[in-house]
Amino acid sequence: MSTSIATAQPLDTPAGNLTVSDLSVFYGGKKALGPVSMNIPGKQVTALIGPSGCGKSTFLRSLNRMNELIPGCRVEGVVKLDDEPIYGSSVDAVAVRRRIGMVFQKSNPFPKSIFENVAYGLRIGGLRERSELGGRVESALRHAALWEEVKERLHESALGLSGGQQQRLCIARALAVEPDVILMDEPASALDPIATAHIEELIHELAREYTVVIVTHNMQQAARVSHHTAFFYMGDLVEFDRTQVIFTKPSQSKTEDYVTGRFG
Amino acid sequence: MSTSIATAQPLDTPAGNLTVSDLSVFYGGKKALGPVSMNIPGKQVTALIGPSGCGKSTFLRSLNRMNELIPGCRVEGVVKLDDEPIYGSSVDAVAVRRRIGMVFQKSNPFPKSIFENVAYGLRIGGLRERSELGGRVESALRHAALWEEVKERLHESALGLSGGQQQRLCIARALAVEPDVILMDEPASALDPIATAHIEELIHELAREYTVVIVTHNMQQAARVSHHTAFFYMGDLVEFDRTQVIFTKPSQSKTEDYVTGRFG
Amino acid sequence: MDGNEIQGAPGLSTPASRLVPEPAAPVAAPRNVAQSSPEATAPIHRRRTARPKSRPVPLLERVLERLIHILAYTAVAAMILIFVFVAKEALPLLTSPEIHEEVTLAKMWFIQHWPGYDAPEHVWQPVSEIPKYGVWPLLVGTLKVTIIAMLVAVPLSVAAAVFVSQYAGQRTREIVKPAIEFLAGIPSVVLGFFALIVMASWFQEVFGFDSRLNAVVAGVALSFAVIPIVFTVCEEALGAVPPSYVEASVALGAARWQTITKVVLPAAAPGIAASVALGLGRAFGETMIVLMASGNAAILSANPAESVRTLSATIAAELAEVVFGGPHYTVLFALAVLLFLITFGINFAGDYTIMRMKRRMGVAA
Amino acid sequence: MFGREHTDREYEHELRQLREQLLVMGSRVESIIGESIKALMERDTVVAERTIAADKVVDRMEVELDGLCLQILARRQPVASDLRFITLVLKVVTDLERIADLGVNICERVLELNAEPQLKPYVDLPHMGREVQSMLREVLDAFVAKDAERARKIIEKDVVVDALYGQVFRELLTFMMEDAHNVYRATRLQSIAKYLERMADHTTNLAEMVIFMVDGQDVRHLSSRETPAGSNDGN
Amino acid sequence: MFGREHTDREYEHELRQLREQLLVMGSRVESIIGESIKALMERDTVVAERTIAADKVVDRMEVELDGLCLQILARRQPVASDLRFITLVLKVVTDLERIADLGVNICERVLELNAEPQLKPYVDLPHMGREVQSMLREVLDAFVAKDAERARKIIEKDVVVDALYGQVFRELLTFMMEDAHNVYRATRLQSIAKYLERMADHTTNLAEMVIFMVDGQDVRHLSSRETPAGSNDGN
Amino acid sequence: MSRYSLRASRRPRLGDAVLWLATGCATLLVLVVLAIIVIDVLRHGTPRLTLGFLTQSPTDGMTAGGIFPAIFGTVALVLLMTVAALPVGVATAIYLHEYANPTGLPTRLVRIAVNNLAGVPSIVFGLFGLGFFVQFAGGGIDKLFFGGDKVYGQPALVWAALTMAVLTLPVVIVATEEALAAVSPDVRLASAALGATKFQTITRVVLPQAVPGMLTGAILAVSRGAGEVAPLLFTGAAYYLPALPHTLHDQFMQLGYHVYVLATQSPDVDATRPLLYATVLVLLALTFALNASAVWVRSRMRKRIASSHA
Ligand SMILES: Nc1ncnc2c1ncn2[C@@H]1O[C@H](COP(=O)(O)OP(=O)(O)OP(=O)(O)O)[C@@H](O)[C@H]1O
Ligand SMILES: Nc1ncnc2c1ncn2[C@@H]1O[C@H](COP(=O)(O)OP(=O)(O)OP(=O)(O)O)[C@@H](O)[C@H]1O
Ligand SMILES: [Mg+2]
Ligand SMILES: [Mg+2]
Ligand SMILES: O=P([O-])([O-])[O-]
């Protein structure tokens, strides 16, 4: 953790920087993502945008080795969380995923109680003590701005929550294991504007403590929510810059065309 | 057709105005939509916006009696297409739906060829002649801006098309029966920005000949695509005005709050 | 506007300007045209001459729809008829004095002291000088065989379903699933034959059973009939667990086995319960396997190594040789009613459990 | 139902920041007016030079506020009142910056005048200055209070300033005709009067924008302010 | 890959409309400059009055263009170059309208001058006018061509106009000092020179905006144009 | 904050190994049992399997000869059964899935009936066939048309087939309903929105997509019918009948019943054993062929559905 010191972070919270070098992803031998290199800054929101099939989800999933669930998927290149390569031979994918959590497009709470959903990651991590579990669950729900809404009904089924609440529950569930990074694949695309606004607000809050990487189809959302934006096209990273720059003065004409709606 | 003459429309194309008076919809005795009265102008795009569950889809479905497919749904009030009440006792729901077509959120082509998809409505209407069928299919596909992309593969399966193309095919299919009105329930919400832009462009084109009513969760989309916008809230129509007015100077503070993102 | 058409029209207090968004909006001008009786105007006009003609009178449709409606009740009718006609033949057991001379419900269910026996005993011996109709040996035999079959079948098939749906690769799955479906397709008489001709001897050699045909042989053979049922339903239930649950669990840093035991299996629990209920029903009522492999000796004992006679096998074996309408005939039908009621009960209990489990998990809500 | 705050607090924060920065800029401009008048009255070269330097800050604020607006427009897609507010800011900063420039111009003339003896005691010029300053203060208040009525009153005040300007102009003309030696100084003073008159015009612009923001009603060019009644007499 | 036209043709159409209307407005303003100089040179009261009337059209166009911008901002959520273009238009119209107003002011002075005999033959004033007119034409061309280089050249030209203004101002000062009877007319002419100088400043603003639109680079307040070198000599 | 190292901990891997091994062994065991049965039957059955065996009648007290009447009887039974069960089953499924109000009492009744019909032991069907078809229906026909002569009022091909039809009805219904449910509701909405009546929607959009599923149902029903013996015991299967049935009210031989008879009631077990194995082989081959075709049809259907969701 020498870097965290070098970059003047407090000792006990890692910076959460993701360093991607020459990352390529193949599906059954076919390349889906060209060699991508980028430094995703810690404790900020980074948005990934681009047309359908350009490899945003593929890139995202390769950041916590979720792509290993897909048969025939192969990854080349280096991804480092702070200074540790996550594809190292002695690195366990399970451990990687505990430090780099993920939230999906469709909210997918387990058909368990609200409490059990949030406690799940802790339980499988071996935490048994009732009291500590309770505390960590509450803290995760507070972080996800859901505590006030559910504290009276922690032991009711999570499936009784509204769509937006379910998605926040999934975020709380990811937060409970105290990751450094949270990846989100179109987390609000199935929600209405009000629920979306709450999620966006939450994402902003999360960036105080976590590195957030979010895929979105909604350019306006990327503009609203992120500090940095990466534009992918046909498996390549075309441009990566501060969001403000991408949406006011991108340096690549492809980016300019895409964000202004010139799709040809 | 006296009205079409009165409003100086060409004789062969009706105005396509929808007049809604005191329309209420109930699901199993529970009111889902308050008494709504509005005049949806013909040959224009009218967008329906509002938070989830406010009754947009319910309202839309009651415009072509699709709600009759939902058990326990009851409708009160009057809806007129030009001057004919569509809920009259002697009016056939099937005939209504042939004049007021519908396109859904998820593109739902039949697992048939592209040609057969578009020809379907004509065939069930009793059209048999090959040559006329062919002509009408082509014209519908042209209207839906899909002809150039599919003319070489009319007899291939419609399921081989991309998401955006499938949605345009569904629009073509609705156009083939030559309706006056086309209802669309979030027609682009499952598509990426590029496909969405194509659909929006198409919606604009359609308004030359058809009355288009579209439900959308995406306020920006409503702003872009429609001439008039209706804001629903908790089953009531709060405001209905030109889109430009709704998005620059709405008269109701609820509307203002909603469109500016003050959801409380 | 058009207020006279609608009930409660005074409620329309919204200013007209709000309803008509644009002064130029082409609102239908002559309001007075369609006033007289608004609901009874002519059907919707067709726009262009080239429009398809209106639909032919759907007489055929009506007739066919009617027919479908009627035929749909065949199953209900069959169900009722089955019960009625089986129960009808068993009814004399309650009502006929002639039959009561030889057998009563009480004699069937309560322990009797038969002549020539040292102590009161449950005996099934319908073809003897004094016909004895004690059902307990049959019932216990049925239970023994069923329990053995379930004990073998459930763990094996649930485990296999877990393996196939969670661990196996595409290729393994493509071998195992059709194979097990093939097992399902083997007629029970073939399984019975195999148990009778081959298995019984092997088991006797290995375990040293006194009687070649016994509850273990029958139970194990029966389990071959149950395994595919339980496996198929289980596998389907496991496969129906949304992949998003698995993704969520894996993304939280759960290992595969944790995901399976903590997420997949609980989520599939109703389906697994359903599979067990289905298998139980099948095991309980299965006839040919037990008829051929159980030895058919109506002995009341807990020992699984002894021959047994089950309810279904009793009916199958004895009905062909009885006097039509006689006491034995009536008793056999009564056994059928018993069988019918028990399977009905198993079914019902199974459905109920599944429903409750689903509701608990918030699926049905 | 809905609150009056944006659900997205970050957005709310950006809007508030914009509003506050605009007010800061407004008050800086107001003080530039005051200082320039003070420099004139007290023939204070130091104050004049300080004021000229202070304009640089206003210039920077204009660029910053424009950037902030652009960023909010790009990132938040504002509509309705928010949109009107932001486009308002885009236009307001131009006027504010121009008012500050005019203040600088006054100071420049003051520096020139201070090299010569005073032509005459100034009466109407400080009066004009106070008027303009109070108009600007009023318009900033109206903006904060979203008070279209107050803004309308400000527009009416412009006539007063125009009248004063006409008076000053004619008076100085007389001075010049009396004595050719007065010409240099009188033209300087005429310029200063003109600057103040322009300041009032810009302030009137601001008032119109406030009305537009609050009511969504564009009132520009409805009054014939650009060619006010008194202007025939001077300019 | 992507085309240079918006996928949404309606949007493309609106942007084109905005661009064209802006050019129409620009050319109207240009002609107002020309006409006002013509009225001055030819002492033509009719032309002056016609020009004053023409300004009303420019006023209306400003309001219309603002409305169009607001509508596009509300409905299309433009970003990047489109957004810069639209905010540019919002600011450009203000300057254009102001240039037209200054043209009107020239005509007003012309009307006053026409009531008296000509003070002297005008040489530098028409020179200034031509300069300003060509600057405006240039800036509109640069805008259409999205040519930042050309826009930069225009900013340099402002110095020329400033120099001319200083010259005219001093010359007229001399006239006034020579003869008190000249004062009335000379101050009028000084005003006209001042108007032309202001026009050049506004045109410079426009050029800066074109640079911003094309390069996304804010060049305002980098040059010290607001207090040009020559201004010590006059204003 | 406690941080997890990226280094592997061994514990999760062990759990996976245990679970993998246990479930894998179970799967293997099931496959082994199946293989044993099949191999045993093949090994002992093939030698006796000749053309004559398939085309001749049994002779010498069924210790020699062929099994042609049994094959013929099985096929006839299955065909009759299908003709009876398929239309009713399909109609019921269409009613349940397309017309009925899913929460209404009629639907619930039909569903309960179907579920329980599937659970009723096959021997009970035999008794029902005897009581209802043979005695009640057959007896009734005899009384009405044959003056009380026993023509239909005795075990016969037609009664066995009808009994079997009732038994397989749930199979057809469930498979058909599954096929109907696999047709996406969106497509139905689309059809309705184009002005199609419900009937048009069903016949033109839903059924074409459901045909493979219905076919699967039919085949599974046939396969079940070919293998069931218990319901035939009292409704028409004959112990030994060298002649083929030529009317509906004749008795018939059936493969499964033949196996049962040979296995349990043969006077000379050793003499019949080769014959028995060969008969089992034929029966197994028949049901295997039927099942395989069902699997094939279904996998094709799945592919079609999968592509329609793509
Ligand atoms: N499991 C897979 N097997 C084979 N190819 C895949 C797989 N997943 C994705 N691809 C291919 O990889 C490319 C990138 O896919 P990816 O899902 O990352 O795109 P995306 O940018 O997330 O698109 P979308 O916005 O539609 O989600 C696509 O061409 C896609 O077809
Ligand atoms: N089939 C139904 N049965 C009972 N209630 C229903 C049904 N469909 C809708 N509702 C209720 O009617 C109300 C309006 O629903 P509707 O689907 O029209 O909302 P919506 O505005 O379209 O929402 P969304 O944006 O989520 O699609 C909601 O309260 C909903 O719960
Ligand atoms: Mg994706
Ligand atoms: Mg809806
Ligand atoms: O997918 P959306 O409903 O959020 O557009």
CSV table of N, CA, C and O in Angstrom, one decimal, chain A residues 84 90-92 95-96 98-99 177-180, chain F residues 1-9 11-13:
chain,number,residue,atom,x,y,z
A,84,GLU,N,-2.0,-3.5,-6.6
A,84,GLU,CA,-2.1,-4.9,-6.7
A,84,GLU,C,-2.8,-5.3,-8.0
A,84,GLU,O,-3.9,-4.9,-8.3
A,90,SER,N,-1.7,-15.5,-8.2
A,90,SER,CA,-2.0,-15.9,-6.9
A,90,SER,C,-3.1,-15.1,-6.3
A,90,SER,O,-3.4,-15.2,-5.1
A,91,VAL,N,-3.8,-14.4,-7.2
A,91,VAL,CA,-4.9,-13.6,-6.7
A,91,VAL,C,-6.2,-14.4,-6.9
A,91,VAL,O,-6.5,-15.0,-8.0
A,92,ASP,N,-7.0,-14.4,-5.9
A,92,ASP,CA,-8.3,-15.1,-5.9
A,92,ASP,C,-9.4,-14.2,-6.4
A,92,ASP,O,-9.6,-13.1,-5.9
A,95,ALA,N,-11.7,-12.9,-3.8
A,95,ALA,CA,-11.2,-11.8,-3.0
A,95,ALA,C,-11.3,-10.5,-3.8
A,95,ALA,O,-11.6,-9.5,-3.2
A,96,VAL,N,-11.0,-10.6,-5.1
A,96,VAL,CA,-11.1,-9.4,-5.9
A,96,VAL,C,-12.5,-8.8,-5.8
A,96,VAL,O,-12.7,-7.6,-5.7
A,98,ARG,N,-14.7,-9.0,-3.6
A,98,ARG,CA,-15.1,-8.5,-2.3
A,98,ARG,C,-14.5,-7.0,-2.2
A,98,ARG,O,-15.1,-6.2,-1.4
A,99,ARG,N,-13.5,-6.7,-2.9
A,99,ARG,CA,-13.0,-5.4,-2.9
A,99,ARG,C,-13.5,-4.5,-4.0
A,99,ARG,O,-13.4,-3.3,-4.0
A,177,VAL,N,-20.0,-5.2,2.3
A,177,VAL,CA,-18.8,-5.9,2.4
A,177,VAL,C,-17.6,-4.9,2.3
A,177,VAL,O,-16.4,-5.3,2.2
A,178,GLU,N,-17.9,-3.6,2.3
A,178,GLU,CA,-16.9,-2.6,2.4
A,178,GLU,C,-15.8,-2.7,1.3
A,178,GLU,O,-14.7,-2.9,1.6
A,179,PRO,N,-16.3,-2.6,0.1
A,179,PRO,CA,-15.4,-2.6,-1.1
A,179,PRO,C,-14.7,-1.3,-1.2
A,179,PRO,O,-15.0,-0.3,-0.5
A,180,ASP,N,-13.7,-1.2,-2.1
A,180,ASP,CA,-13.1,0.0,-2.4
A,180,ASP,C,-13.7,0.7,-3.6
A,180,ASP,O,-13.7,1.9,-3.8
F,1,MET,N,-11.6,0.2,9.0
F,1,MET,CA,-12.2,-0.7,7.9
F,1,MET,C,-11.3,-1.9,7.7
F,1,MET,O,-10.1,-1.8,7.5
F,2,SER,N,-11.9,-3.0,7.8
F,2,SER,CA,-11.1,-4.2,7.6
F,2,SER,C,-11.1,-4.4,6.1
F,2,SER,O,-12.0,-4.3,5.4
F,3,ARG,N,-9.9,-4.7,5.6
F,3,ARG,CA,-9.7,-4.9,4.1
F,3,ARG,C,-9.4,-6.3,3.9
F,3,ARG,O,-8.7,-7.0,4.6
F,4,TYR,N,-9.9,-6.8,2.8
F,4,TYR,CA,-9.6,-8.2,2.4
F,4,TYR,C,-8.4,-8.2,1.5
F,4,TYR,O,-8.3,-7.3,0.6
F,5,SER,N,-7.5,-9.1,1.7
F,5,SER,CA,-6.4,-9.2,0.8
F,5,SER,C,-6.9,-9.8,-0.5
F,5,SER,O,-7.9,-10.6,-0.5
F,6,LEU,N,-6.2,-9.6,-1.6
F,6,LEU,CA,-6.5,-10.2,-2.8
F,6,LEU,C,-6.0,-11.6,-2.9
F,6,LEU,O,-6.4,-12.4,-3.8
F,7,ARG,N,-5.1,-11.9,-2.0
F,7,ARG,CA,-4.6,-13.3,-2.0
F,7,ARG,C,-5.7,-14.3,-1.7
F,7,ARG,O,-6.6,-14.1,-0.9
F,8,ALA,N,-5.5,-15.5,-2.2
F,8,ALA,CA,-6.5,-16.5,-2.1
F,8,ALA,C,-6.6,-17.1,-0.7
F,8,ALA,O,-5.5,-17.2,-0.1
F,9,SER,N,-7.8,-17.3,-0.2
F,9,SER,CA,-7.9,-18.2,1.0
F,9,SER,C,-8.4,-19.5,0.5
F,9,SER,O,-9.2,-19.6,-0.5
F,11,ARG,N,-10.3,-21.8,1.9
F,11,ARG,CA,-11.6,-22.4,2.3
F,11,ARG,C,-12.6,-22.5,1.2
F,11,ARG,O,-13.2,-23.6,1.1
F,12,PRO,N,-12.9,-21.5,0.5
F,12,PRO,CA,-14.0,-21.6,-0.5
F,12,PRO,C,-13.7,-22.8,-1.5
F,12,PRO,O,-14.6,-23.5,-1.9
F,13,ARG,N,-12.4,-22.9,-1.9
F,13,ARG,CA,-12.1,-23.9,-2.8
F,13,ARG,C,-12.5,-25.3,-2.4
F,13,ARG,O,-13.0,-26.2,-3.1
